[in-house]
Rosetta silent file (secondary structure, phi, psi, omega in degrees, C-alpha in Angstrom):
SEQUENCE: MKNIFLDIQNKLSNITELKYIDKNWGQLLYDQPPVKFPCALLDIANVNYTQLGQLAQTAIGDIEITVANLQLSPSSHKSLQQNNAYAIMDIMDKIHQDLHGWATANFIPLIRTNLQKVEVSKSYEIYKITYNTSWRVYKQKNTVEVQTNPVVSVEVLNINH
SCORE:     score description
SCORE:     0.000 S_00000001
   1 L     0.000   10.419  158.296    7.199  167.314   -3.283 S_00000001
   2 L   -39.821  -74.521  169.064    5.134  166.546   -6.711 S_00000001
   3 L    -1.612  -51.371 -169.937    2.624  166.124   -4.618 S_00000001
   4 L   -94.776  -14.801 -125.411    3.259  169.584   -2.716 S_00000001
   5 L  -137.679  -58.683  172.985    3.777  171.377   -5.705 S_00000001
   6 L   -65.789  -32.992  122.463    0.076  170.221   -6.570 S_00000001
   7 L   -59.343  -72.372  170.535   -1.542  171.255   -3.923 S_00000001
   8 H   -52.381  -24.560  139.118   -0.654  174.600   -3.456 S_00000001
   9 H    -6.592  -76.693 -171.682   -1.107  174.300   -7.627 S_00000001
  10 H   -58.824  -60.696  169.437   -4.594  173.958   -6.265 S_00000001
  11 H   -17.278  -74.253 -163.281   -4.989  175.673   -2.734 S_00000001
  12 L   -63.924   12.605 -177.336   -4.043  178.986   -5.519 S_00000001
  13 L  -110.495    2.158  131.857   -6.261  178.342   -8.064 S_00000001
  14 L   -43.674  -35.727  142.917   -9.054  180.067   -5.694 S_00000001
  15 L   -63.917  102.207  171.404   -7.806  183.427   -6.360 S_00000001
  16 L   -50.703  -26.050 -111.011   -9.622  184.373   -9.325 S_00000001
  17 L  -116.423    8.899  170.789   -7.865  187.519  -10.003 S_00000001
  18 L  -113.065  118.797 -156.772   -4.862  184.537  -11.140 S_00000001
  19 L   -95.559  -27.335 -163.267   -4.833  183.550  -14.210 S_00000001
  20 L  -162.976   77.650  153.332   -1.737  181.208  -15.225 S_00000001
  21 L   -88.400  176.962 -160.456   -0.136  178.764  -12.235 S_00000001
  22 L   154.918  125.117  174.743    2.523  176.731  -13.113 S_00000001
  23 L   -34.919  146.703  172.690    5.465  174.904  -12.217 S_00000001
  24 L   -94.332   96.337  152.150    8.416  177.479  -13.007 S_00000001
  25 L   -61.361   13.379 -162.730    9.871  176.238  -15.819 S_00000001
  26 L    43.197   68.504  149.116   11.508  180.289  -16.643 S_00000001
  27 L   -97.155  -12.090  177.021    9.275  181.080  -18.819 S_00000001
  28 L   -57.442  -41.369 -116.610    9.114  184.638  -17.265 S_00000001
  29 L   -95.005  -54.562 -147.813   12.711  184.461  -19.384 S_00000001
  30 L   -57.708  162.929  174.095   11.090  184.448  -22.491 S_00000001
  31 L  -104.656    8.474  121.297   10.302  188.113  -24.460 S_00000001
  32 L  -106.162   80.867  162.173    6.787  186.670  -24.654 S_00000001
  33 L   -24.217  110.226 -170.681    6.281  184.880  -21.945 S_00000001
  34 L   -93.073  105.537 -177.847    3.694  181.880  -22.610 S_00000001
  35 L   167.889  158.342  179.565    1.144  182.583  -19.143 S_00000001
  36 L   -98.517  173.452  134.762   -1.390  184.881  -19.187 S_00000001
  37 L   -89.701  176.769  -41.047   -1.359  187.862  -16.266 S_00000001
  38 L   -53.980 -175.317  154.379   -1.308  187.897  -13.930 S_00000001
  39 L  -159.064 -174.939 -175.278    0.149  184.303  -12.378 S_00000001
  40 L  -134.278  138.575 -136.745    1.696  182.590  -10.146 S_00000001
  41 L  -133.690  120.190 -150.152    4.727  180.304  -10.881 S_00000001
  42 L  -110.129  102.239  163.162    5.792  177.527   -7.736 S_00000001
  43 L   -98.613  160.191  151.400    9.710  176.280   -7.735 S_00000001
  44 E   -55.771   83.753  -99.787   11.625  174.850   -5.178 S_00000001
  45 L  -124.683  -69.833 -151.060   14.277  177.163   -3.490 S_00000001
  46 L  -162.733  117.569  175.295   16.353  175.266   -0.923 S_00000001
  47 L  -141.873  118.768 -167.378   15.569  171.639    0.746 S_00000001
  48 E  -112.615  124.157 -173.265   17.926  170.620    3.828 S_00000001
  49 L  -110.160 -172.327 -158.129   17.220  167.056    5.000 S_00000001
  50 L    92.573  167.783 -130.931   17.675  164.499    7.983 S_00000001
  51 L   -75.387  177.758  167.498   17.192  161.359    8.895 S_00000001
  52 L  -104.727    6.222 -104.073   15.003  159.649   10.840 S_00000001
  53 L   142.165   62.387  168.472   15.974  156.530   10.455 S_00000001
  54 L    71.322  -17.889 -175.806   15.201  153.669    8.683 S_00000001
  55 L    84.167   22.047 -178.161   16.404  155.171    5.623 S_00000001
  56 E  -127.533  162.410 -149.780   13.165  158.125    6.465 S_00000001
  57 L  -133.226  160.730  145.710   13.978  161.634    6.270 S_00000001
  58 L  -102.255   65.677  -81.313   13.146  164.522    7.175 S_00000001
  59 L  -112.797   43.747 -137.859   12.689  166.949    4.373 S_00000001
  60 E   -84.816  128.539 -173.871   12.724  171.445    5.494 S_00000001
  61 E  -135.558 -163.529 -155.332   12.184  173.491    2.143 S_00000001
  62 L  -165.765   55.227  176.376   11.739  176.345    1.170 S_00000001
  63 E   -35.953  117.918  157.269    8.559  176.554   -1.973 S_00000001
  64 E   -82.195  141.373   72.552    8.713  180.340   -4.733 S_00000001
  65 E   -25.340   82.638 -158.823    6.187  181.663   -5.503 S_00000001
  66 E  -114.812  132.277  175.539    7.100  183.673   -8.163 S_00000001
  67 E  -115.616   92.362  152.786    4.174  186.347   -9.020 S_00000001
  68 E  -109.829  177.802 -158.391    4.012  188.415  -11.893 S_00000001
  69 E  -113.488  119.801 -165.284    1.796  191.552  -13.499 S_00000001
  70 E   -79.269  153.817  151.050    1.832  193.439  -16.991 S_00000001
  71 L  -116.698  119.467 -173.214    2.224  196.889  -15.659 S_00000001
  72 L  -119.251   -3.684 -171.977    0.278  198.877  -18.027 S_00000001
  73 L   -97.235  153.536  176.483   -1.722  201.415  -15.087 S_00000001
  74 L  -106.777  140.419  159.321    0.383  204.521  -14.162 S_00000001
  75 L    -6.984  -84.144 -159.078    0.966  204.906  -10.230 S_00000001
  76 L   -90.441  121.988  148.023    1.071  208.506   -9.395 S_00000001
  77 L    18.771  -90.935 -156.141   -0.761  209.938   -6.795 S_00000001
  78 L   -79.894  -12.883  163.257   -3.409  211.856   -9.739 S_00000001
  79 L   -95.627 -156.736 -142.361   -3.782  209.130  -11.545 S_00000001
  80 L  -116.776  -12.437  177.509   -7.521  207.677  -12.551 S_00000001
  81 L   -88.237  -34.097 -158.170   -5.882  203.766  -12.757 S_00000001
  82 L   -76.611    8.405  130.973   -3.891  203.274   -9.531 S_00000001
  83 L   -53.300  -17.075  161.541   -5.523  201.115   -7.930 S_00000001
  84 L   -80.257  -34.027 -160.323   -5.072  199.236  -11.136 S_00000001
  85 L   -93.109    9.873 -165.856   -1.228  199.410  -11.095 S_00000001
  86 L  -133.600   21.322 -162.370   -1.348  198.368   -7.183 S_00000001
  87 H   -56.722  -60.575 -162.250   -3.340  195.481   -8.436 S_00000001
  88 H   -84.320  -47.462  166.940   -1.197  193.105   -7.986 S_00000001
  89 H     1.558  -48.765  140.066   -0.231  193.325   -4.346 S_00000001
  90 H   -10.516  -89.457 -124.673   -4.038  192.347   -4.359 S_00000001
  91 H   -57.472  -23.924 -177.173   -3.317  189.578   -5.961 S_00000001
  92 H   -41.791  -62.171 -170.630    0.302  188.757   -3.063 S_00000001
  93 H  -103.206   26.304 -178.711   -1.916  188.897    0.184 S_00000001
  94 H   -89.932  -81.241  151.218   -5.000  187.547   -1.371 S_00000001
  95 H     4.127  -79.918 -173.018   -1.794  184.246   -1.419 S_00000001
  96 H   -48.417  -91.287  160.406   -0.592  185.104    1.413 S_00000001
  97 H   -39.682  -21.113  178.700   -3.925  184.905    3.467 S_00000001
  98 H   -82.758  -71.588 -154.179   -4.678  181.328    1.546 S_00000001
  99 H   -85.252   20.171 -167.094   -0.829  179.764    2.497 S_00000001
 100 L   -85.310  132.632 -169.727   -0.145  181.364    4.740 S_00000001
 101 L    42.078   24.766  143.315    0.192  178.225    8.193 S_00000001
 102 L   -69.423  140.189  175.888   -2.158  175.940    5.089 S_00000001
 103 L  -156.483  152.187  169.161   -0.749  172.083    5.585 S_00000001
 104 L  -138.847 -151.540 -145.940   -2.346  169.295    4.077 S_00000001
 105 L   -93.376    9.693 -176.471   -1.685  165.732    5.101 S_00000001
 106 L   -95.691  -21.178  163.786    2.160  166.345    1.890 S_00000001
 107 L  -155.497 -176.633 -177.669    3.779  168.935    4.456 S_00000001
 108 L   -78.180 -165.914  170.126    3.302  171.034    7.725 S_00000001
 109 L   -57.318  157.157  130.899    1.943  174.590    7.584 S_00000001
 110 L  -102.981  155.799 -134.582    3.603  177.270    5.682 S_00000001
 111 E  -132.969  148.667 -149.115    5.039  179.702    7.203 S_00000001
 112 E   -92.548  178.302  157.247    5.782  183.294    4.357 S_00000001
 113 E  -176.308    3.476  171.952    9.597  184.091    5.346 S_00000001
 114 E  -162.893  127.828 -166.206   10.296  185.917    2.085 S_00000001
 115 L   -73.154  -58.504 -119.520    9.497  189.185    0.482 S_00000001
 116 L   -45.611  101.894  129.415   11.850  189.994   -2.958 S_00000001
 117 E   -67.106  166.781 -153.555   10.889  192.115   -5.765 S_00000001
 118 E  -140.544  138.563  179.651   13.186  190.568   -8.756 S_00000001
 119 L   -95.872  156.925  174.794   13.823  193.877  -11.053 S_00000001
 120 L  -166.790  139.137 -172.525   13.221  192.801  -14.526 S_00000001
 121 L  -111.532   56.361  140.789   13.113  196.282  -17.387 S_00000001
 122 L   -85.798 -172.267  173.408    9.807  194.313  -19.544 S_00000001
 123 L   -44.506  -37.282 -149.325    6.143  195.493  -19.181 S_00000001
 124 E  -118.206  165.501 -167.240    4.902  193.871  -16.605 S_00000001
 125 E   -90.283  135.683  127.250    6.165  193.478  -12.601 S_00000001
 126 E  -122.261  139.492  160.577    7.465  190.219  -10.605 S_00000001
 127 E  -123.264  153.411 -164.445    7.832  189.003   -6.726 S_00000001
 128 E  -108.627  171.513  173.943    9.011  186.180   -5.299 S_00000001
 129 E  -163.725  157.254 -146.755    7.614  185.004   -1.861 S_00000001
 130 E  -152.418  116.206  123.397    9.242  182.287    0.300 S_00000001
 131 E  -115.345  132.460 -152.315    7.426  179.729    2.373 S_00000001
 132 E   -97.715  179.705 -133.392    9.258  177.113    4.344 S_00000001
 133 E   158.817  136.665  134.009    7.918  174.086    4.851 S_00000001
 134 L  -153.368 -172.176 -169.732    8.566  170.612    5.432 S_00000001
 135 L  -126.885  133.831 -138.763    8.017  167.003    4.850 S_00000001
 136 L  -116.486  110.577 -177.193    8.665  163.487    5.706 S_00000001
 137 L   -96.766  152.032  139.572   10.824  161.810    2.738 S_00000001
 138 E  -163.199  172.306 -122.594   10.859  157.224    2.377 S_00000001
 139 L  -106.373  118.228 -136.592   12.654  155.513    0.470 S_00000001
 140 L  -104.136  -13.277 -158.831   10.149  153.344   -1.315 S_00000001
 141 L  -131.956  -90.038   98.163   12.807  151.300   -3.307 S_00000001
 142 L    11.533   67.970  151.982   16.290  148.801   -2.974 S_00000001
 143 L  -114.927  160.359  172.822   15.509  148.911    0.993 S_00000001
 144 L   -90.974  114.539 -151.697   16.423  145.954    2.716 S_00000001
 145 L   -62.601  172.774  170.036   13.152  144.655    5.233 S_00000001
 146 L  -129.439  127.850 -161.815   14.345  144.091    8.880 S_00000001
 147 L   -54.744  102.861 -167.786   13.149  141.607   10.713 S_00000001
 148 L   -78.389  -21.972  152.742   10.647  142.933   13.062 S_00000001
 149 L   -92.635   72.636  159.858    9.459  140.129   15.117 S_00000001
 150 L   -73.868 -151.305 -154.249   12.543  138.363   16.615 S_00000001
 151 L  -140.591  107.397  178.024   13.215  135.175   17.270 S_00000001
 152 L   -93.416  149.859  171.770   14.912  134.885   20.529 S_00000001
 153 L  -133.965  118.705 -159.477   15.964  131.379   21.437 S_00000001
 154 L  -115.066  113.290 -175.215   16.854  130.478   25.916 S_00000001
 155 L  -114.972  133.701  161.147   19.062  127.270   25.928 S_00000001
 156 L   -75.549  116.706  166.338   19.577  125.850   30.032 S_00000001
 157 L  -102.249  100.502 -176.312   22.454  125.069   30.646 S_00000001
 158 L  -120.234  140.109 -164.606   22.855  122.878   33.759 S_00000001
 159 L   -89.220   24.233 -177.962   26.010  123.130   35.867 S_00000001
 160 L  -124.798   84.352  174.631   25.033  120.506   38.683 S_00000001
 161 L   -70.514    0.000    0.000   27.176  117.472   36.836 S_00000001
């Protein structure tokens, strides 16, 4: 999972409007969040595993990207700063253009499955975008070696005494 987050962080770094990209560890819960706005925070929402055999698994999971921005501009239809008020939507569109259908050697293509407004009472707005993907997990420690080339012994019995 770590490599998936690092791949996505690297991909999102191409969006110059994002000033902070990190794993979500609760930064937006602080009275003064330790982030620069606009920001994107990555987290894993849910992972289900299926068995492939020999302790290998397929993981199917939801990656959440929380996008937050300060809301300092009025969005009224008469406002001269109306475009600034909708900047977060432009950023979410860029995130979607970069991530939807994108894959690396670490995971299959990301597919957007949900967009949700997160209600807050502070001077910033937050949206959560969910992408579904899948990857393989292999157990690497404490495994039992399996003989891959079995030895077959053939004994011929003479039944004509």
